[in-house]
GROMACS .gro file of C-alpha atoms in nm:
model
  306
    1UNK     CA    1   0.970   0.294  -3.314
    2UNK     CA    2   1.283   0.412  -3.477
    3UNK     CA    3   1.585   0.566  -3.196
    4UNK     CA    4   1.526   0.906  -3.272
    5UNK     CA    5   1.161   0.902  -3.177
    6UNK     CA    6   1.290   0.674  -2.852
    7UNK     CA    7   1.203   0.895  -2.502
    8UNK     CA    8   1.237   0.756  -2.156
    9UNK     CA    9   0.892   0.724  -1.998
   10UNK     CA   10   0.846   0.764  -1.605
   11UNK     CA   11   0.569   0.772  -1.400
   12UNK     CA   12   0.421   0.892  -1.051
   13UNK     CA   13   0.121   0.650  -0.968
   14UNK     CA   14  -0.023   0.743  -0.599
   15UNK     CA   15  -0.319   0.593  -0.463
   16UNK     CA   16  -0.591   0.833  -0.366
   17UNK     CA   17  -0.625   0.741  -0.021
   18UNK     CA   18  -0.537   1.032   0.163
   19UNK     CA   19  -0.301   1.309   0.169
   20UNK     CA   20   0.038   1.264   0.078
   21UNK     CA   21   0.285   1.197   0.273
   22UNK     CA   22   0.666   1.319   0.300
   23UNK     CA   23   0.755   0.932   0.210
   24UNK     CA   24   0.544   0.973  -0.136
   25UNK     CA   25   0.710   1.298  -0.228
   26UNK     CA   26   1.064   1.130  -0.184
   27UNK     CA   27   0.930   0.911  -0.415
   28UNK     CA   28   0.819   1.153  -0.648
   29UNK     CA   29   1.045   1.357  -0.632
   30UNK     CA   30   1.348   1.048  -0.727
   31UNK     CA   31   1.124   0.938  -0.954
   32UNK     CA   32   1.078   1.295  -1.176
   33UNK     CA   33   1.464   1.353  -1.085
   34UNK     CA   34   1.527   1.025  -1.274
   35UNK     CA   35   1.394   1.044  -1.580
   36UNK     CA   36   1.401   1.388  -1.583
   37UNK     CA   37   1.786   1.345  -1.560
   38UNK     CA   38   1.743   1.090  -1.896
   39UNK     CA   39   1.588   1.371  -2.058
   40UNK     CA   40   1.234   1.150  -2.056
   41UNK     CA   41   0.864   1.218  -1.993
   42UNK     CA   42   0.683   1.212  -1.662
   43UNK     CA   43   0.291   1.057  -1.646
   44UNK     CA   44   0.122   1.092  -1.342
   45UNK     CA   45  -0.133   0.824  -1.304
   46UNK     CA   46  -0.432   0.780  -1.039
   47UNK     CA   47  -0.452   0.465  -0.891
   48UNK     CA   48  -0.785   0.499  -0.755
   49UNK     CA   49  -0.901   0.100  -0.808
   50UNK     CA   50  -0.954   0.111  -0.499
   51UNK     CA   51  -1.375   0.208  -0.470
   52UNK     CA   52  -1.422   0.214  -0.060
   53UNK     CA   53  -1.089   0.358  -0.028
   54UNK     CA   54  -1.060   0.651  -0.327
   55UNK     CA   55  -1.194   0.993  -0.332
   56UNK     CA   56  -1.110   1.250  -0.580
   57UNK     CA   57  -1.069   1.543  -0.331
   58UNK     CA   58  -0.782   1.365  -0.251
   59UNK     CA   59  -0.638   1.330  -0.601
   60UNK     CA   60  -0.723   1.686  -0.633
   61UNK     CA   61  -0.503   1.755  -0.361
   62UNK     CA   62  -0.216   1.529  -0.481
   63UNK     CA   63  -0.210   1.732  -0.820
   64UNK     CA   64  -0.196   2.045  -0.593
   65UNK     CA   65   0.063   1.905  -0.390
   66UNK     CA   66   0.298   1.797  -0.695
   67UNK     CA   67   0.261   2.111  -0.854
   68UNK     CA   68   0.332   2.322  -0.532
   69UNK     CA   69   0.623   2.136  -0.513
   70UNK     CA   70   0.741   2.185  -0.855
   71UNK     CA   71   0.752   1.848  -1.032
   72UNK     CA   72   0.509   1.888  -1.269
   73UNK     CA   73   0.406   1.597  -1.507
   74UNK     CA   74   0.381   1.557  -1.891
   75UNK     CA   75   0.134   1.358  -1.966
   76UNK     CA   76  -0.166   1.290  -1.758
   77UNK     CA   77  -0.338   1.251  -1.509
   78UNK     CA   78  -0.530   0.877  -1.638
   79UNK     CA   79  -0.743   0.726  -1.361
   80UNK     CA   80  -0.727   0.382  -1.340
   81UNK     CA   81  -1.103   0.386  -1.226
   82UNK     CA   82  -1.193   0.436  -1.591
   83UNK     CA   83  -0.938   0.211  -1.780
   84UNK     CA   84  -1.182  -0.117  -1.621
   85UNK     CA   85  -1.273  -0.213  -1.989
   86UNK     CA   86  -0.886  -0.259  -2.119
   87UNK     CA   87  -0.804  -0.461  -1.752
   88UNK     CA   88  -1.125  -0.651  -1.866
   89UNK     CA   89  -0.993  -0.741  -2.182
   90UNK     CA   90  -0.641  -0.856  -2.036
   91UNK     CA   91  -0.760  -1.051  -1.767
   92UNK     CA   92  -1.009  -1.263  -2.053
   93UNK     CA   93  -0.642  -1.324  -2.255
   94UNK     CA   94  -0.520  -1.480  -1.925
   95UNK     CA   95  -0.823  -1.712  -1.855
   96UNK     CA   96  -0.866  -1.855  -2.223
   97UNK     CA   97  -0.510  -1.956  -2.143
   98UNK     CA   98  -0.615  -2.136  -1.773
   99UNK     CA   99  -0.384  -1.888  -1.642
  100UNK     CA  100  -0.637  -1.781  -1.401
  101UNK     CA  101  -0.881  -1.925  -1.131
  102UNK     CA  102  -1.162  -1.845  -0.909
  103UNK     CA  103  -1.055  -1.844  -0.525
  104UNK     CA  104  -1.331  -1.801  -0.237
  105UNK     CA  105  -1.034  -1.848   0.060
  106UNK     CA  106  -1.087  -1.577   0.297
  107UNK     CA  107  -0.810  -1.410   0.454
  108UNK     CA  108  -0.841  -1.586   0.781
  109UNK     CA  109  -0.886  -1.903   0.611
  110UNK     CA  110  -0.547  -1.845   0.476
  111UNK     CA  111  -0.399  -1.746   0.756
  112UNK     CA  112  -0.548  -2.043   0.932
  113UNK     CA  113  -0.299  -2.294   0.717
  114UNK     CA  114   0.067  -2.097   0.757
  115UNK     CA  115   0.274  -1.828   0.937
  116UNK     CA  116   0.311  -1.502   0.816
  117UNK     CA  117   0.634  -1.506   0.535
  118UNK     CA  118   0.961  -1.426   0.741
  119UNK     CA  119   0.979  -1.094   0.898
  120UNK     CA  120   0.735  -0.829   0.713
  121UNK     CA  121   0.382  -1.024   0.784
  122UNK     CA  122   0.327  -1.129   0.401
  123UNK     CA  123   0.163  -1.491   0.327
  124UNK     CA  124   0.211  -1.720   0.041
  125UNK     CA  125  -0.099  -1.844  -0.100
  126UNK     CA  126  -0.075  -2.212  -0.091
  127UNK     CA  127  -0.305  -2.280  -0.403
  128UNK     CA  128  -0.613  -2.413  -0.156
  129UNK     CA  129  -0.833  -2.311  -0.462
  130UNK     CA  130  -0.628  -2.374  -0.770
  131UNK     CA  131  -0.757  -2.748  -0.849
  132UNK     CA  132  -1.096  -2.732  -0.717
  133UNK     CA  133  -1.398  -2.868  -0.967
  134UNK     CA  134  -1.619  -2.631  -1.108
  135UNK     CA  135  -1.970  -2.607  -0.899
  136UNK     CA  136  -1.765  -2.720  -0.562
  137UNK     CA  137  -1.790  -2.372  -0.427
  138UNK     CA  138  -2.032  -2.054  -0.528
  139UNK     CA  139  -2.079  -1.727  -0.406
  140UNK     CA  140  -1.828  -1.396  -0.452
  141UNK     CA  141  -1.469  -1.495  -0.539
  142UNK     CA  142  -1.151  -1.361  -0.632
  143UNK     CA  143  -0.949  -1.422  -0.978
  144UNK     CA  144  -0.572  -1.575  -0.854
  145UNK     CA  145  -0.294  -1.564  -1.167
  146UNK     CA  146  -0.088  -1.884  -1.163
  147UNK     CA  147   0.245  -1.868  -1.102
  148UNK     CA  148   0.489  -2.221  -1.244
  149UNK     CA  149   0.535  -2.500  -0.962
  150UNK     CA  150   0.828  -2.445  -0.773
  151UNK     CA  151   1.174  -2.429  -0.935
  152UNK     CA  152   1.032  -2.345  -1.280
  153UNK     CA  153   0.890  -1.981  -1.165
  154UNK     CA  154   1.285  -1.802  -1.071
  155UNK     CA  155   1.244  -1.416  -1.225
  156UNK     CA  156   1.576  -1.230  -1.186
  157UNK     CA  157   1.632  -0.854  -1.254
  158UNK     CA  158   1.852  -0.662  -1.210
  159UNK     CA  159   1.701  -0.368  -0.984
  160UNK     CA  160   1.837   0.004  -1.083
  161UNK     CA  161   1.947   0.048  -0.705
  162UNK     CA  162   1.987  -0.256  -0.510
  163UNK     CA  163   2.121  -0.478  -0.747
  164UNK     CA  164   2.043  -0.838  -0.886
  165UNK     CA  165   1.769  -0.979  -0.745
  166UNK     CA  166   1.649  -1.347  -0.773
  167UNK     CA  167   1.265  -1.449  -0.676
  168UNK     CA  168   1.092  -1.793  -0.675
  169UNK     CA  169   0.757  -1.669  -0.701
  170UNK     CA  170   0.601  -2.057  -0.566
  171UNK     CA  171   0.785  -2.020  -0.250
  172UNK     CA  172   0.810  -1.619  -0.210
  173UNK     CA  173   0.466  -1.520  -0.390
  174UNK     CA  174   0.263  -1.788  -0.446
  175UNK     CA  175  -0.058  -1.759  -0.684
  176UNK     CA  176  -0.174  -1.397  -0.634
  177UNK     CA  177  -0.453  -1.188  -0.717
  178UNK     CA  178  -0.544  -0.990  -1.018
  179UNK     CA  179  -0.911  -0.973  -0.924
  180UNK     CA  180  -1.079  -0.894  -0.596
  181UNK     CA  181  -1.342  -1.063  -0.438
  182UNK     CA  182  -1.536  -0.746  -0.434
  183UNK     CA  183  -1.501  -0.686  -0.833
  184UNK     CA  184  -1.209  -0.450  -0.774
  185UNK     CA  185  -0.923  -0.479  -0.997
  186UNK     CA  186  -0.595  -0.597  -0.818
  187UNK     CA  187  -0.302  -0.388  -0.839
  188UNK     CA  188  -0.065  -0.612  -0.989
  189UNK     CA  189  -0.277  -0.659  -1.278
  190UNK     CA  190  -0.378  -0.273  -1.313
  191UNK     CA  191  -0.042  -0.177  -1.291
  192UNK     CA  192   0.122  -0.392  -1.505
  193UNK     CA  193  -0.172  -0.354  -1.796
  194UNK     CA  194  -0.106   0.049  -1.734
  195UNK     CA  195   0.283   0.035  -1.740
  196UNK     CA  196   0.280  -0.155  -2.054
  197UNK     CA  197  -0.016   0.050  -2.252
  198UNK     CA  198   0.164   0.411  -2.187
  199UNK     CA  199   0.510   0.333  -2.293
  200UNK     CA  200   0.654   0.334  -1.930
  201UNK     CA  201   1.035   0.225  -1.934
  202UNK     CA  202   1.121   0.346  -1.582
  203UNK     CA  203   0.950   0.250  -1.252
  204UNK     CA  204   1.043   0.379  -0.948
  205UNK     CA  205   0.942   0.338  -0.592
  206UNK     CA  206   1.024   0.228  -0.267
  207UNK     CA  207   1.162  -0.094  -0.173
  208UNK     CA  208   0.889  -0.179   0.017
  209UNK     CA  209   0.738  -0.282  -0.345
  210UNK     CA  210   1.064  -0.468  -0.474
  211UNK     CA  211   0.889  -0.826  -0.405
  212UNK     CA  212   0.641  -0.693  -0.632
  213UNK     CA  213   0.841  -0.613  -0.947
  214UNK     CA  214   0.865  -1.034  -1.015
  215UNK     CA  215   0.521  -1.047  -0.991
  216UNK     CA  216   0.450  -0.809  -1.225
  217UNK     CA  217   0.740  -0.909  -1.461
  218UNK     CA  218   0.590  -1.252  -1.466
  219UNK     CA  219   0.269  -1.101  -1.540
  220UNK     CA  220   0.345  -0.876  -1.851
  221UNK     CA  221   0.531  -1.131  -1.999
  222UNK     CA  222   0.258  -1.383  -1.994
  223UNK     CA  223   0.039  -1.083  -2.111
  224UNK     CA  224   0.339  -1.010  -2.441
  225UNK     CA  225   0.468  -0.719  -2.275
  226UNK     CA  226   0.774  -0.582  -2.186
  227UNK     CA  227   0.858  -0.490  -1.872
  228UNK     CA  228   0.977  -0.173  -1.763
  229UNK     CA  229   1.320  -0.171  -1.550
  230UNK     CA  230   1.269  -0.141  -1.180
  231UNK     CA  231   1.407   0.068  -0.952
  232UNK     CA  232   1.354   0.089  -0.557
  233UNK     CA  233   1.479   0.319  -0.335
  234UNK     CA  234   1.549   0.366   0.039
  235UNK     CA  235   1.261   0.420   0.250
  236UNK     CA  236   1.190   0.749   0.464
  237UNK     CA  237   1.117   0.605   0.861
  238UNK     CA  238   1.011   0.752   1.161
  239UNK     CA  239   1.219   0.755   1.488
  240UNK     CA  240   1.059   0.407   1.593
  241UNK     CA  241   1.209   0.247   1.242
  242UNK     CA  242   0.877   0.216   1.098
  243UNK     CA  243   0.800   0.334   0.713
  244UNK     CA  244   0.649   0.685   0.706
  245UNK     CA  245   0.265   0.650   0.610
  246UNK     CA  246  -0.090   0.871   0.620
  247UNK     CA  247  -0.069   0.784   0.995
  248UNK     CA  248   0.230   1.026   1.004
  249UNK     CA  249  -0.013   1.340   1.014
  250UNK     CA  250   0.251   1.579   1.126
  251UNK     CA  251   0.440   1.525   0.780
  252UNK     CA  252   0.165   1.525   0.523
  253UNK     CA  253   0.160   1.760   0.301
  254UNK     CA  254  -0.104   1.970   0.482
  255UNK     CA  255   0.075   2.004   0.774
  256UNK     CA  256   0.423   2.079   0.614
  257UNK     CA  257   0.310   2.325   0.368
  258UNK     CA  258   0.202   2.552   0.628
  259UNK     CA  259   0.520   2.528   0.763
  260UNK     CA  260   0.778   2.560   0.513
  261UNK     CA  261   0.829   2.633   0.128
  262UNK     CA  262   0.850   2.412  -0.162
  263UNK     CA  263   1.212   2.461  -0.143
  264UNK     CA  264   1.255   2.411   0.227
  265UNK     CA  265   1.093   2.034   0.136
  266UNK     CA  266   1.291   1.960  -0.217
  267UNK     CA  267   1.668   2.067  -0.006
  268UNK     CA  268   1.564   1.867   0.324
  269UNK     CA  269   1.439   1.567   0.110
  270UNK     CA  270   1.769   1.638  -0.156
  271UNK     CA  271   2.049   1.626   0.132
  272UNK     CA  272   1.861   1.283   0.295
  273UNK     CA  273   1.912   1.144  -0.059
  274UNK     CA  274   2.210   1.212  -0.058
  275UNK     CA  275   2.241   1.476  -0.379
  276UNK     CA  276   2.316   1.753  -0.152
  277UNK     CA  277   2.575   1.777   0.158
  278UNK     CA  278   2.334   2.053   0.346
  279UNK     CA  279   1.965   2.088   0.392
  280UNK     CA  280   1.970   2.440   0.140
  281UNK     CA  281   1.683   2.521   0.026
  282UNK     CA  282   1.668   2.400  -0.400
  283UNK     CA  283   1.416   2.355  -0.666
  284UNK     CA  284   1.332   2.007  -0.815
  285UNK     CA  285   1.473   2.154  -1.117
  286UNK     CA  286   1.781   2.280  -1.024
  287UNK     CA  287   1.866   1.889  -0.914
  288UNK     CA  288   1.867   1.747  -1.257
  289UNK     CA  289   2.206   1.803  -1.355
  290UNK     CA  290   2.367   1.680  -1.063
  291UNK     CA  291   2.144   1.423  -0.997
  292UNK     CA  292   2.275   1.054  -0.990
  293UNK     CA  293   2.162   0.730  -0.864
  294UNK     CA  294   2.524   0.638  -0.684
  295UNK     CA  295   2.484   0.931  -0.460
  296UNK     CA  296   2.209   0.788  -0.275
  297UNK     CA  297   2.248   0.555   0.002
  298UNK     CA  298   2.068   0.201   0.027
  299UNK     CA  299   1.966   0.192   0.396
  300UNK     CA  300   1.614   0.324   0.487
  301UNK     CA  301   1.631   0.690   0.648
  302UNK     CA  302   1.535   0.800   0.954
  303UNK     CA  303   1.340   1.122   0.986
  304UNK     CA  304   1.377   1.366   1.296
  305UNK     CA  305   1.125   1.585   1.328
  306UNK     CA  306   1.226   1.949   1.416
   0.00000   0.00000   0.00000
């Protein structure tokens, strides 16, 4: 690919779970801002790997919700659901290489040999499973991607937003999964496999994710991909401190657009940010020229709710 035919490739990649949220529309909305700002491409992508979770009324109303709001995408929508043939073929690279292994740990048994991971609940696989003989163990079991022993597996990156950032995945990660027990595809695998496959140079999300982007660096490399560059952003919290989610039903999209405009939601979510000094109602695209990733803060943001 030759520099004139070079574009900047976002994407939007919401899980069809429920309605959305104003926490996924921030990150929309930063997202589309950014690359629309680059003069780049937008792909919206359903991440609907997810079989007892998904349902397509709900990614039905996601498509509604974007387009309500203005930030409409380029290419798209691609649901992951039907892309299980190319994960198939990845994952098969990985094993021929032992990257792989079969682990029947349970999530209790795990959590029966360590803490939870500092302060946010995660645990690090220990590698119970990664040696064991073939026939020792049958029945359902998940696919684990090895990660180096510790000291040889340090990814750094240098995250649009907050910086450097240095991981050990042995000690912060640990062997994690690319296949579920159930048959599902892991996200980390999905994701990475997607990113790579539609040109995506630009991911970004909310920090809650960042411990993810070494992971999946790790991942497409060992795969012969390039990653995409990462960038996080601030998260949107309720009065209590804790991340907005589906359990927020008073500011899902539902609710809020039978209360306000597009506009009303683009200029409240636009001053938060940071890109605007007052709460005026503004379209998505009216942002673009001014928009710029020093003008928004770092610490999460607490919502009130009027």
């Amino acid at each position: 690919m030759n520099n004139k035919e070079y574009i900047e490739r976002g994407r939007f990649a919401p899980s069809p779970t429920g309605r959305m949220h104003l926490g996924n529309v921030f990150s929309a909305l930063l997202s589309w801002l950014s690359i629309k700002a680059q003069g780049g491409k937008w792909v919206l992508r359903i991440e609907d790997i997810d079989p007892q979770r998904s349902r397509m009324e709900y990614a039905d109303l996601i498509m509604s919700d974007l387009e309500w709001l203005g930030l409409t995408w380029d290419e798209g929508p691609f649901y992951q659901s039907e892309r299980g043939e190319i994960y198939e073929a990845e994952l098969q690279k990985l094993a021929d290489r032992g990257m792989t292994y079969p682990c029947y740990c349970t999530r209790a048994d795990i959590l029966a040999t360590q803490a939870p991971h500092e302060s946010d609940g995660r645990v690090v696989y220990k590698g119970t499973c990664r040696n064991l003989k073939l026939g020792t163990h049958s029945g359902p079991a998940a696919v684990r991607m090895r990660v180096p022993e510790e000291g040889e597996g340090i990814v750094s990156f240098v995250d649009g937003h907050y910086g450097e950032q240095t991981v050990d995945l042995t000690t912060q990660c640990g062997d994690f999964i690319v296949r579920r027990k159930d048959g599902a595809w892991a996200y980390q695998l999905a994701v990475v496999v997607d990113d790579a496959l539609m040109g995506i140079t630009e991911v970004v999300r909310g920090r809650d994710l960042l411990l993810s982007s070494p992971q999946q660096i790790y991942l497409a490399k060992e795969l012969g991909f390039a990653p995409p560059r990462f960038t996080h952003l601030p998260l949107l919290c309720n009065t209590e401190g804790q991340r907005l989610s589906k359990r927020d039903r008073s500011l899902d999209m539902g609710a809020l657009r039978s209360r306000f405009e597009a506009e009303d939601i683009i200029g409240l979510l636009a001053y938060e940010a940071g890109l605007q000094e007052s709460p005026n109602r503004v379209t998505a695209e009216e942002l673009v020229a001014g928009f710029d990733w020093k003008k928004i803060g770092c610490e999460d943001i607490i919502l009130v709710e009027n």
